[in-house]
Amino acid sequence: MIGDAGALARAGEIWADVCVVGGGVAGIAIALSLATAGRRVCLLEGGRETFSWRSQELYDGEVWDPRYSLTGTRTRMLGGSSNCWGGWTRPATANDFDPRPWLGMAGWPIGERDLAPHYDRAAELLEVVGPRTDADLLDELPVDLRGLAEIGGEAFRTIFFGMSPPTAVGRVHREKLAQAPGLEVILEATVTRLVSCPASDAIEAVEGTSPAGPFRVRAEMVVLAAGGIENPRLMLASGGIGNGRDLVGRYFMDHPRLRMRHLLLDEDPGFARLYDARHYGGGSMVTRRGRHGAAFSPTLPEQARAGVLQSYTGLVATYFRQSDLTLEDARQVWKALKGELHEKIDATRLARVVAAAPATAAYVLGRKLDLRGAHMRYEIETVIEPMPDRENRVALIGATDRHGVPKIHLTWRRHDRERETHRHALDLVRRAVEARGYGRTTVDPGVWEPERWDSSVITTWHHMGTTRMATSPSEGVVDADCRVFGTSNLYVAGSSVFATGGGVPPTFTVATLALRLAAHLEARLGRPVMAGAA
């Protein structure tokens, strides 16, 4: 069932096998999996089924970089940030999990083989075609694109992404949530504290508040699935649970995304059809089965040789030399008019939209008439794996929200290695394009100055690493099963457990990790006791 917190507040306290805090991709995956297996599950979601600024304001806090919005980079409603994601999916690979000594990265305590059994169910949850190898997808390309996809030789390769609609999991799977036996989805239930048992290492209860009053949930197992900022916030606000080594909230990561170089083509062997996100995002496909996107990515040997992080690079067609980024303001205003924007529009942005109206009209006309080829000019967009840094963190401050929970201060400084990774990726593309006579790339050399490069970073809204997975409590917050070190029944789900940011979008890995955690909890709980359970 799906309901508000009124009945819960009137009851004062309820019991469940598992209490899941947060109704995003991870929380919904776990709740549905366990409920289907016959468990009594209580899923607490702080928001409603629709967006509310009053709810969203509970995300407010302080940031080191004023460009990074705490209220505009996530969504506090059923479905979580799947309500504002782009739909890009790709499984993490050995490149993401294994040690990389040239970066000083120790890797994860789990590997690709641990997540692979859950790929099909994760694909179903996110409405994408089940993962397939890059080699298989390469074979499905039209003949005229295969040669283009292999221009990187030994230095870089073409990788493929499954493209979700994108799926808002709360809306798409609403009926399953409403009908699953033993599952209670409780909306507008804001968790304010985890209560530790004084006589053991267990979490005794989850406490919170709602418009109807306070509530309390007791459960054998508790799972935090509230996102990469709220998970550590709640642990720190509950007396510092799991923070014996001062690691909760540290190692915050996000994928830097930048557009700083242009590709000017003399001939086009198919760049738009293969690498332009706007092109295939509009409905065309680069493979015969399923909807996929593609990008350039340096090979692992090349990364090791150059001492760089992972990255992937695509193209964005421009029209009449109009940068796609200059049109982002117009897109946001249009979304606001349709009631789809989860971010406030200020007067400065609105003024920019009005001033750019003629250029915006030309851009829209160019897209409608598909005039890319008239000039064959592209922006080159690169997404970069973040370098783990202990000083990048989520920390509590003295100010509190209206429920008395301390707000947070977010520090996210970019690393020199990320800038060098970006420079290296663009240089690989430049050399390959020019060697084949396709055209040339242009960039202002001054953009590589640290301050200027940093000011060009666009976030991807991927909040990762703040309760990182490790083999011991001296290195992380949770173990290989996502259990918080030093506790017997507290688990964390979502991208906050990522030991490294990886070279792929996080949502598919979030889903597979959540399904793996659900299987672990099922095994720990033993035989179901609900009537009719298998």
C-alpha positions as a printed NumPy array, in Angstrom:
array([[  0.   ,   0.   ,   0.   ],
       [  0.948,   3.639,  -0.45 ],
       [ -0.268,   6.113,   2.129],
       [  0.673,   9.17 ,   4.117],
       [  2.116,   9.105,   7.604],
       [ -1.189,   9.823,   9.356],
       [ -1.896,   6.222,  10.389],
       [  1.727,   5.74 ,  11.367],
       [  1.679,   8.832,  13.556],
       [ -1.581,   7.76 ,  15.196],
       [ -0.174,   4.313,  15.922],
       [  2.936,   5.902,  17.367],
       [  5.079,   2.861,  16.588],
       [  5.004,   0.   ,  14.082],
       [  7.176,  -3.056,  13.429],
       [  8.669,  -4.393,  10.199],
       [ 11.209,  -6.947,   9.121],
       [ 13.038,  -4.214,   7.242],
       [ 12.715,  -0.439,   7.408],
       [ 14.   ,   1.327,   4.291],
       [ 14.659,   5.07 ,   4.554],
       [ 14.3  ,   6.716,   1.151],
       [ 12.107,   5.922,  -1.854],
       [ 14.521,   6.367,  -4.756],
       [ 16.021,   3.768,  -7.096],
       [ 17.857,   1.893,  -4.332],
       [ 15.039,   2.027,  -1.789],
       [ 12.346,   0.938,  -4.233],
       [ 14.501,  -1.899,  -5.603],
       [ 15.102,  -3.25 ,  -2.095],
       [ 11.518,  -2.801,  -0.91 ],
       [  9.961,  -4.532,  -3.916],
       [ 12.471,  -7.376,  -3.831],
       [ 11.954,  -8.119,  -0.131],
       [  8.174,  -7.679,  -0.208],
       [  7.924, -10.069,  -3.145],
       [  9.858, -12.589,  -1.056],
       [  7.268, -12.345,   1.711],
       [  8.887,  -9.83 ,   4.04 ],
       [  7.121,  -7.083,   5.923],
       [  8.745,  -3.895,   4.678],
       [  8.221,  -0.284,   5.7  ],
       [  9.485,   2.204,   3.098],
       [  9.709,   5.742,   4.477],
       [  9.729,   8.518,   1.869],
       [ 10.12 ,  12.113,   3.029],
       [  8.365,  13.596,   0.008],
       [  5.067,  13.095,  -1.764],
       [  4.246,  11.497,  -5.105],
       [  4.483,  14.955,  -6.637],
       [  7.094,  17.663,  -6.279],
       [  6.789,  20.112,  -3.383],
       [  9.068,  23.065,  -2.677],
       [  8.219,  22.87 ,   1.013],
       [  9.63 ,  19.353,   1.059],
       [ 12.559,  20.219,  -1.232],
       [ 13.658,  23.046,   1.074],
       [ 14.678,  20.474,   3.68 ],
       [ 17.694,  19.822,   1.415],
       [ 18.973,  23.37 ,   1.893],
       [ 22.428,  23.907,   3.396],
       [ 25.821,  25.455,   2.709],
       [ 28.201,  24.741,  -0.173],
       [ 31.858,  25.529,  -0.729],
       [ 31.132,  26.313,  -4.392],
       [ 28.02 ,  28.521,  -4.713],
       [ 27.359,  27.107,  -8.201],
       [ 26.546,  23.716,  -6.679],
       [ 22.882,  23.628,  -5.682],
       [ 21.84 ,  21.349,  -2.827],
       [ 18.164,  21.779,  -3.71 ],
       [ 18.53 ,  21.622,  -7.495],
       [ 20.661,  18.485,  -7.904],
       [ 18.286,  15.909,  -6.381],
       [ 14.551,  15.413,  -5.895],
       [ 12.734,  14.833,  -2.596],
       [  9.692,  12.822,  -3.729],
       [  8.744,   9.211,  -4.42 ],
       [ 11.223,   7.93 ,  -6.979],
       [ 13.987,  10.158,  -5.641],
       [ 16.43 ,  11.519,  -8.17 ],
       [ 15.126,   9.174, -10.865],
       [ 12.667,  12.047, -11.326],
       [ 15.493,  14.238, -12.652],
       [ 18.072,  11.911, -14.227],
       [ 19.13 ,  11.696, -17.86 ],
       [ 18.566,   7.962, -18.399],
       [ 22.164,   6.914, -19.13 ],
       [ 23.01 ,   3.391, -17.936],
       [ 26.063,   1.176, -18.151],
       [ 27.245,  -1.557, -15.768],
       [ 30.416,  -0.906, -13.818],
       [ 33.29 ,  -3.074, -15.048],
       [ 36.584,  -4.414, -13.751],
       [ 38.084,  -1.021, -14.626],
       [ 35.888,   0.492, -11.915],
       [ 36.389,  -2.148,  -9.206],
       [ 40.029,  -3.216,  -9.56 ],
       [ 43.057,  -1.506,  -7.968],
       [ 44.767,   1.138, -10.096],
       [ 48.235,   1.701,  -8.656],
       [ 49.031,   4.652, -10.953],
       [ 46.28 ,   6.544,  -9.112],
       [ 46.86 ,   5.103,  -5.653],
       [ 43.383,   3.505,  -5.739],
       [ 42.968,   0.253,  -3.814],
       [ 39.728,  -0.73 ,  -5.539],
       [ 36.52 ,  -2.169,  -4.115],
       [ 36.063,  -5.231,  -1.873],
       [ 33.631,  -6.597,  -4.477],
       [ 33.851,  -7.003,  -8.238],
       [ 31.843,  -7.187, -11.42 ],
       [ 31.052, -10.872, -10.809],
       [ 29.229,  -9.958,  -7.58 ],
       [ 26.804,  -7.647,  -9.373],
       [ 26.323,  -9.499, -12.664],
       [ 23.615, -11.882, -11.311],
       [ 21.394,  -8.841, -10.708],
       [ 21.799,  -7.149, -14.107],
       [ 18.57 ,  -8.419, -15.657],
       [ 16.374,  -7.262, -12.774],
       [ 18.127,  -3.9  , -12.663],
       [ 17.511,  -3.483, -16.396],
       [ 13.829,  -4.276, -15.879],
       [ 13.583,  -1.732, -13.052],
       [ 15.142,   0.988, -15.207],
       [ 13.404,  -0.046, -18.464],
       [ 16.55 ,  -0.661, -20.475],
       [ 17.72 ,  -3.571, -22.59 ],
       [ 19.766,  -6.028, -20.529],
       [ 23.492,  -5.206, -20.621],
       [ 25.423,  -6.489, -23.599],
       [ 29.096,  -6.254, -24.443],
       [ 30.592,  -3.399, -26.399],
       [ 31.826,  -5.946, -28.947],
       [ 28.29 ,  -7.227, -29.545],
       [ 26.909,  -3.727, -29.948],
       [ 29.777,  -2.789, -32.244],
       [ 28.789,  -5.667, -34.517],
       [ 25.232,  -4.308, -34.676],
       [ 26.292,  -0.921, -36.   ],
       [ 25.59 ,  -0.111, -39.621],
       [ 28.637,  -0.971, -41.703],
       [ 29.454,   2.673, -42.405],
       [ 29.75 ,   3.423, -38.672],
       [ 31.941,   0.518, -37.621],
       [ 35.113,   2.031, -39.012],
       [ 34.4  ,   5.312, -37.238],
       [ 33.858,   3.48 , -33.956],
       [ 37.356,   2.002, -34.191],
       [ 39.376,   5.131, -35.016],
       [ 40.938,   5.147, -31.541],
       [ 43.067,   2.075, -32.171],
       [ 44.851,   0.988, -28.989],
       [ 44.401,   4.376, -27.302],
       [ 40.63 ,   4.684, -27.012],
       [ 37.548,   2.685, -27.884],
       [ 33.853,   3.229, -28.385],
       [ 31.715,   2.275, -25.404],
       [ 27.929,   1.976, -25.372],
       [ 25.239,   3.065, -22.928],
       [ 21.715,   1.75 , -22.49 ],
       [ 19.274,   4.645, -22.688],
       [ 16.365,   4.566, -20.245],
       [ 13.247,   6.65 , -21.225],
       [ 14.379,   7.911, -18.469],
       [ 12.378,   5.946, -15.921],
       [ 10.933,   7.73 , -12.892],
       [ 10.829,   4.584, -10.761],
       [  8.222,   5.847,  -8.305],
       [  5.725,   6.608, -11.055],
       [  6.506,   3.678, -13.365],
       [  6.433,   1.07 , -10.599],
       [  3.659,   2.671,  -8.554],
       [  1.201,  -0.195,  -8.974],
       [  3.782,  -2.735,  -7.837],
       [  4.479,  -0.613,  -4.769],
       [  0.766,  -0.253,  -4.031],
       [ -0.052,  -3.943,  -4.46 ],
       [  3.001,  -5.715,  -3.029],
       [  1.859,  -7.764,  -0.008],
       [  3.505,  -6.733,   3.214],
       [  4.891,  -3.461,   1.812],
       [  3.89 ,  -0.147,   3.348],
       [  5.095,   2.921,   1.462],
       [  4.638,   5.87 ,   3.781],
       [  4.878,   9.351,   2.247],
       [  5.792,  12.635,   3.945],
       [  7.633,  10.626,   6.591],
       [ 10.801,  12.561,   7.401],
       [ 13.32 ,  10.517,   9.366],
       [ 15.135,  12.625,  11.946],
       [ 17.092,  10.089,  13.998],
       [ 18.364,   6.539,  14.191],
       [ 18.114,   5.22 ,  17.742],
       [ 20.941,   2.94 ,  18.865],
       [ 20.266,   0.16 ,  21.346],
       [ 22.278,   0.92 ,  24.51 ],
       [ 22.807,  -2.781,  25.218],
       [ 24.001,  -3.88 ,  21.751],
       [ 25.402,  -2.723,  18.42 ],
       [ 21.968,  -2.682,  16.785],
       [ 19.724,   0.144,  15.64 ],
       [ 16.72 ,  -0.074,  17.927],
       [ 14.347,   2.212,  16.042],
       [ 13.932,   4.796,  13.31 ],
       [ 12.284,   8.004,  14.49 ],
       [ 10.817,  10.808,  12.465],
       [  8.116,  13.359,  11.973],
       [  5.236,  13.951,   9.578],
       [  2.427,  16.491,   9.08 ],
       [  0.356,  14.244,  11.368],
       [  2.96 ,  14.068,  14.12 ],
       [  5.996,  12.036,  15.214],
       [  6.445,   8.33 ,  14.48 ],
       [  8.71 ,   5.428,  15.346],
       [  9.519,   2.255,  13.377],
       [ 11.166,  -0.833,  14.847],
       [ 12.743,  -3.322,  12.461],
       [ 15.126,  -6.233,  12.434],
       [ 17.105,  -4.544,   9.681],
       [ 17.398,  -0.858,   8.76 ],
       [ 18.537,   0.368,   5.34 ],
       [ 19.49 ,   3.967,   4.611],
       [ 18.713,   4.702,   0.962],
       [ 18.296,   8.471,   1.093],
       [ 21.113,   9.499,  -1.257],
       [ 24.766,  10.454,  -1.125],
       [ 24.162,  13.567,   0.978],
       [ 21.265,  12.571,   3.23 ],
       [ 22.712,   9.156,   4.191],
       [ 25.764,  10.64 ,   5.947],
       [ 23.716,  13.562,   7.243],
       [ 21.366,  11.22 ,   9.089],
       [ 24.199,   9.073,  10.451],
       [ 26.074,  12.113,  11.732],
       [ 22.89 ,  13.657,  13.163],
       [ 22.201,  10.414,  15.065],
       [ 25.242,  10.745,  17.283],
       [ 27.788,   9.885,  14.619],
       [ 26.752,   6.283,  13.988],
       [ 29.526,   4.486,  12.083],
       [ 31.862,   7.46 ,  12.417],
       [ 34.446,   6.028,  14.794],
       [ 37.213,   6.698,  12.244],
       [ 35.881,  10.085,  11.062],
       [ 34.957,   8.745,   7.625],
       [ 31.193,   9.281,   7.451],
       [ 30.573,  12.073,   4.955],
       [ 34.125,  12.111,   3.61 ],
       [ 35.256,  11.294,   0.055],
       [ 32.292,  13.05 ,  -1.541],
       [ 32.492,  12.659,  -5.323],
       [ 30.655,  13.851,  -8.408],
       [ 31.563,  13.393, -12.078],
       [ 32.931,  16.642, -13.546],
       [ 31.431,  17.322, -16.98 ],
       [ 32.886,  19.868, -19.39 ],
       [ 32.515,  21.269, -22.909],
       [ 35.658,  23.173, -23.852],
       [ 36.71 ,  22.244, -27.378],
       [ 34.988,  22.294, -30.755],
       [ 35.21 ,  19.69 , -33.495],
       [ 35.112,  21.24 , -36.968],
       [ 34.593,  18.622, -39.674],
       [ 35.621,  18.713, -43.304],
       [ 33.756,  15.449, -43.849],
       [ 31.396,  13.547, -41.562],
       [ 31.618,   9.747, -41.544],
       [ 28.732,   9.603, -39.059],
       [ 29.765,  11.457, -35.902],
       [ 26.243,  12.753, -35.209],
       [ 24.604,   9.346, -35.621],
       [ 27.074,   7.673, -33.289],
       [ 28.292,  10.18 , -30.708],
       [ 25.798,  13.066, -30.534],
       [ 23.684,  12.67 , -27.394],
       [ 21.002,  15.054, -28.655],
       [ 20.724,  13.073, -31.892],
       [ 20.029,   9.628, -30.486],
       [ 18.282,  11.13 , -27.486],
       [ 15.721,  12.4  , -29.959],
       [ 14.682,   8.922, -30.96 ],
       [ 17.221,   7.541, -33.43 ],
       [ 19.196,   4.458, -32.485],
       [ 22.764,   3.429, -33.116],
       [ 22.016,  -0.296, -32.764],
       [ 19.337,  -2.529, -34.221],
       [ 17.929,  -3.641, -30.855],
       [ 17.381,  -1.336, -27.933],
       [ 18.161,   2.332, -27.526],
       [ 21.847,   2.973, -27.012],
       [ 24.237,   5.89 , -26.955],
       [ 27.973,   5.829, -27.571],
       [ 31.111,   7.683, -26.508],
       [ 34.892,   7.581, -26.804],
       [ 36.741,   6.196, -23.765],
       [ 40.503,   5.67 , -23.251],
       [ 41.514,   2.023, -22.885],
       [ 42.826,   0.795, -19.545],
       [ 46.421,   0.375, -20.836],
       [ 46.296,   3.946, -22.138],
       [ 45.015,   5.208, -18.772],
       [ 47.868,   3.437, -16.994],
       [ 50.437,   4.756, -19.472],
       [ 49.239,   8.346, -19.105],
       [ 48.475,   8.11 , -15.375],
       [ 44.901,   9.329, -15.781],
       [ 41.4  ,   8.544, -14.559],
       [ 38.568,   7.119, -16.631],
       [ 36.481,   9.352, -18.875],
       [ 34.026,   9.219, -21.735],
       [ 33.611,  11.794, -24.482],
       [ 30.689,  12.517, -26.776],
       [ 29.585,  15.259, -29.137],
       [ 26.821,  17.855, -29.106],
       [ 25.903,  19.389, -32.456],
       [ 25.679,  23.158, -32.605],
       [ 23.38 ,  25.107, -34.912],
       [ 24.343,  28.446, -36.436],
       [ 27.364,  28.367, -34.067],
       [ 25.019,  28.473, -31.105],
       [ 26.416,  26.645, -28.073],
       [ 24.09 ,  24.095, -26.547],
       [ 25.089,  25.323, -23.093],
       [ 23.809,  28.825, -23.82 ],
       [ 20.393,  27.271, -24.403],
       [ 20.265,  25.453, -21.09 ],
       [ 18.654,  28.466, -19.429],
       [ 15.861,  28.412, -22.027],
       [ 15.275,  24.712, -21.419],
       [ 15.035,  25.273, -17.674],
       [ 12.541,  28.122, -18.054],
       [ 10.455,  25.976, -20.42 ],
       [ 10.453,  23.147, -17.872],
       [  9.407,  25.595, -15.166],
       [  6.469,  26.747, -17.283],
       [  5.401,  23.097, -17.675],
       [  5.77 ,  22.436, -13.944],
       [  8.58 ,  19.941, -14.513],
       [ 11.492,  21.88 , -12.996],
       [ 12.756,  21.041,  -9.525],
       [ 14.871,  24.181,  -9.271],
       [ 13.992,  27.842,  -8.852],
       [ 14.425,  30.267, -11.763],
       [ 15.971,  33.583, -10.732],
       [ 15.605,  36.943, -12.473],
       [ 19.139,  36.818, -13.905],
       [ 18.499,  33.553, -15.71 ],
       [ 15.161,  34.803, -17.023],
       [ 16.861,  37.93 , -18.394],
       [ 19.446,  35.798, -20.206],
       [ 16.657,  33.782, -21.83 ],
       [ 14.934,  36.918, -23.115],
       [ 18.199,  38.339, -24.493],
       [ 19.032,  35.079, -26.289],
       [ 15.555,  34.57 , -27.781],
       [ 16.581,  35.105, -31.46 ],
       [ 19.478,  32.653, -31.182],
       [ 17.237,  30.166, -29.408],
       [ 14.676,  30.366, -32.21 ],
       [ 17.417,  29.702, -34.778],
       [ 18.609,  26.723, -32.764],
       [ 15.131,  25.192, -32.578],
       [ 14.653,  25.705, -36.321],
       [ 18.013,  24.074, -36.987],
       [ 17.085,  21.022, -34.956],
       [ 13.689,  20.703, -36.604],
       [ 15.224,  20.888, -40.069],
       [ 18.257,  18.8  , -39.038],
       [ 20.76 ,  21.388, -40.259],
       [ 23.798,  19.979, -38.438],
       [ 25.489,  19.132, -41.697],
       [ 25.356,  22.729, -42.916],
       [ 28.495,  23.511, -40.911],
       [ 29.494,  20.231, -39.234],
       [ 30.454,  21.853, -35.964],
       [ 30.238,  20.117, -32.583],
       [ 30.98 ,  20.817, -28.968],
       [ 33.042,  18.048, -27.399],
       [ 31.625,  16.976, -24.037],
       [ 33.663,  14.897, -21.588],
       [ 32.555,  13.272, -18.328],
       [ 35.457,  12.519, -15.983],
       [ 35.844,  10.026, -13.174],
       [ 36.361,  11.914,  -9.888],
       [ 39.516,  11.458,  -7.839],
       [ 38.659,  10.314,  -4.276],
       [ 39.705,  13.03 ,  -1.828],
       [ 39.214,  12.749,   1.923],
       [ 38.769,  16.511,   2.27 ],
       [ 35.748,  16.572,  -0.032],
       [ 32.948,  15.972,   2.401],
       [ 29.475,  16.375,   3.808],
       [ 29.677,  17.854,   7.331],
       [ 27.061,  19.093,   9.782],
       [ 26.739,  22.782,  10.673],
       [ 25.054,  24.516,  13.589],
       [ 21.928,  25.591,  11.696],
       [ 18.994,  23.165,  11.619],
       [ 15.991,  22.593,   9.37 ],
       [ 12.433,  23.046,  10.616],
       [ 12.491,  19.541,  12.122],
       [ 15.613,  20.224,  14.158],
       [ 17.972,  18.149,  11.99 ],
       [ 21.366,  19.847,  11.474],
       [ 21.942,  21.163,   7.971],
       [ 25.085,  20.282,   6.034],
       [ 28.056,  21.993,   4.476],
       [ 29.275,  20.406,   1.24 ],
       [ 32.893,  20.677,   0.108],
       [ 33.702,  19.522,  -3.433],
       [ 37.031,  20.705,  -4.809],
       [ 38.172,  19.429,  -8.168],
       [ 41.498,  17.598,  -8.419],
       [ 44.445,  18.332, -10.72 ],
       [ 44.293,  14.729, -11.933],
       [ 40.754,  15.329, -13.22 ],
       [ 41.95 ,  18.289, -15.284],
       [ 44.826,  16.253, -16.713],
       [ 42.424,  13.416, -17.526],
       [ 40.237,  15.837, -19.453],
       [ 43.174,  17.276, -21.364],
       [ 44.436,  13.799, -22.233],
       [ 41.004,  12.636, -23.474],
       [ 40.592,  15.618, -25.792],
       [ 44.107,  15.185, -27.133],
       [ 43.354,  11.561, -28.056],
       [ 40.253,  12.618, -29.983],
       [ 42.134,  15.445, -31.701],
       [ 44.935,  13.19 , -32.901],
       [ 42.538,  10.535, -34.226],
       [ 40.335,  13.02 , -36.104],
       [ 43.23 ,  14.92 , -37.64 ],
       [ 45.157,  11.764, -38.599],
       [ 42.215,  10.607, -40.725],
       [ 41.593,  13.965, -42.329],
       [ 38.076,  14.322, -40.919],
       [ 38.697,  17.843, -39.666],
       [ 40.249,  19.617, -36.712],
       [ 39.541,  20.614, -33.129],
       [ 39.878,  24.056, -31.587],
       [ 40.447,  25.152, -28.009],
       [ 41.788,  28.209, -26.23 ],
       [ 45.031,  27.07 , -24.507],
       [ 44.167,  29.278, -21.551],
       [ 41.287,  27.015, -20.54 ],
       [ 43.765,  24.63 , -18.903],
       [ 44.695,  27.176, -16.25 ],
       [ 43.376,  25.611, -13.001],
       [ 40.942,  28.374, -12.024],
       [ 39.537,  28.777, -15.509],
       [ 39.165,  25.033, -16.004],
       [ 37.455,  24.681, -12.646],
       [ 35.008,  27.46 , -13.457],
       [ 33.984,  25.523, -16.59 ],
       [ 32.955,  22.364, -14.722],
       [ 29.307,  21.374, -15.031],
       [ 28.078,  18.912, -12.439],
       [ 26.348,  15.631, -13.286],
       [ 24.418,  15.483,  -9.97 ],
       [ 26.044,  12.179,  -8.977],
       [ 26.471,  12.231,  -5.187],
       [ 28.886,   9.417,  -4.351],
       [ 31.384,   8.082,  -1.838],
       [ 30.239,   9.518,   1.497],
       [ 29.729,   6.103,   3.18 ],
       [ 32.336,   4.296,   1.103],
       [ 32.669,   0.511,   0.938],
       [ 35.922,  -0.999,   2.231],
       [ 37.49 ,  -4.113,   3.714],
       [ 38.029,  -2.528,   7.136],
       [ 36.645,   0.359,   9.23 ],
       [ 39.96 ,   2.185,   8.908],
       [ 39.303,   2.61 ,   5.181],
       [ 35.551,   3.003,   4.885],
       [ 32.097,   3.084,   6.443],
       [ 30.416,  -0.093,   5.152],
       [ 31.66 ,  -3.609,   4.428],
       [ 31.259,  -5.646,   1.237],
       [ 27.613,  -6.354,   2.168],
       [ 26.877,  -2.634,   2.712],
       [ 26.599,  -3.135,   6.492],
       [ 27.879,  -0.225,   8.56 ],
       [ 31.017,  -1.242,  10.442],
       [ 30.363,  -1.566,  14.17 ],
       [ 26.632,  -2.219,  13.796],
       [ 24.732,  -5.467,  13.432],
       [ 21.637,  -4.353,  11.516],
       [ 22.284,  -1.001,   9.811],
       [ 22.918,  -1.027,   6.057],
       [ 23.449,   1.69 ,   3.472],
       [ 22.261,   1.535,  -0.153],
       [ 22.961,   3.823,  -3.062],
       [ 25.904,   5.666,  -4.54 ],
       [ 27.168,   6.827,  -1.15 ],
       [ 28.803,   3.374,  -0.774],
       [ 30.896,   3.782,  -3.952],
       [ 34.589,   3.326,  -3.16 ],
       [ 35.471,   5.077,  -6.427],
       [ 33.331,   7.206,  -8.696],
       [ 33.961,   5.006, -11.711],
       [ 33.887,   5.778, -15.381],
       [ 30.171,   5.183, -15.958],
       [ 26.909,   6.838, -14.826],
       [ 25.981,   5.475, -11.37 ],
       [ 22.283,   4.588, -11.593],
       [ 22.624,   1.064, -12.976],
       [ 25.247,   0.23 , -10.345],
       [ 22.989,   1.716,  -7.655],
       [ 20.197,  -0.631,  -8.759],
       [ 22.393,  -3.748,  -8.918],
       [ 23.987,  -3.029,  -5.541],
       [ 20.513,  -2.571,  -4.044],
       [ 19.265,  -5.873,  -5.451],
       [ 22.392,  -7.609,  -4.165],
       [ 21.775,  -6.092,  -0.724],
       [ 18.15 ,  -7.268,  -0.812],
       [ 19.345, -10.825,  -1.465],
       [ 21.759, -10.549,   1.46 ],
       [ 19.029,  -9.299,   3.803],
       [ 16.705, -12.063,   2.662],
       [ 19.337, -14.638,   3.583],
       [ 19.93 , -13.027,   6.984],
       [ 16.254, -12.859,   7.868],
       [ 15.656, -16.574,   7.314],
       [ 12.306, -18.158,   6.508],
       [  9.433, -15.707,   5.858],
       [  6.682, -15.683,   8.467],
       [  3.972, -13.882,   6.47 ],
       [  1.006, -15.973,   5.438],
       [  1.264, -17.173,   1.87 ],
       [  4.975, -16.423,   1.577],
       [  7.154, -18.927,  -0.198]])
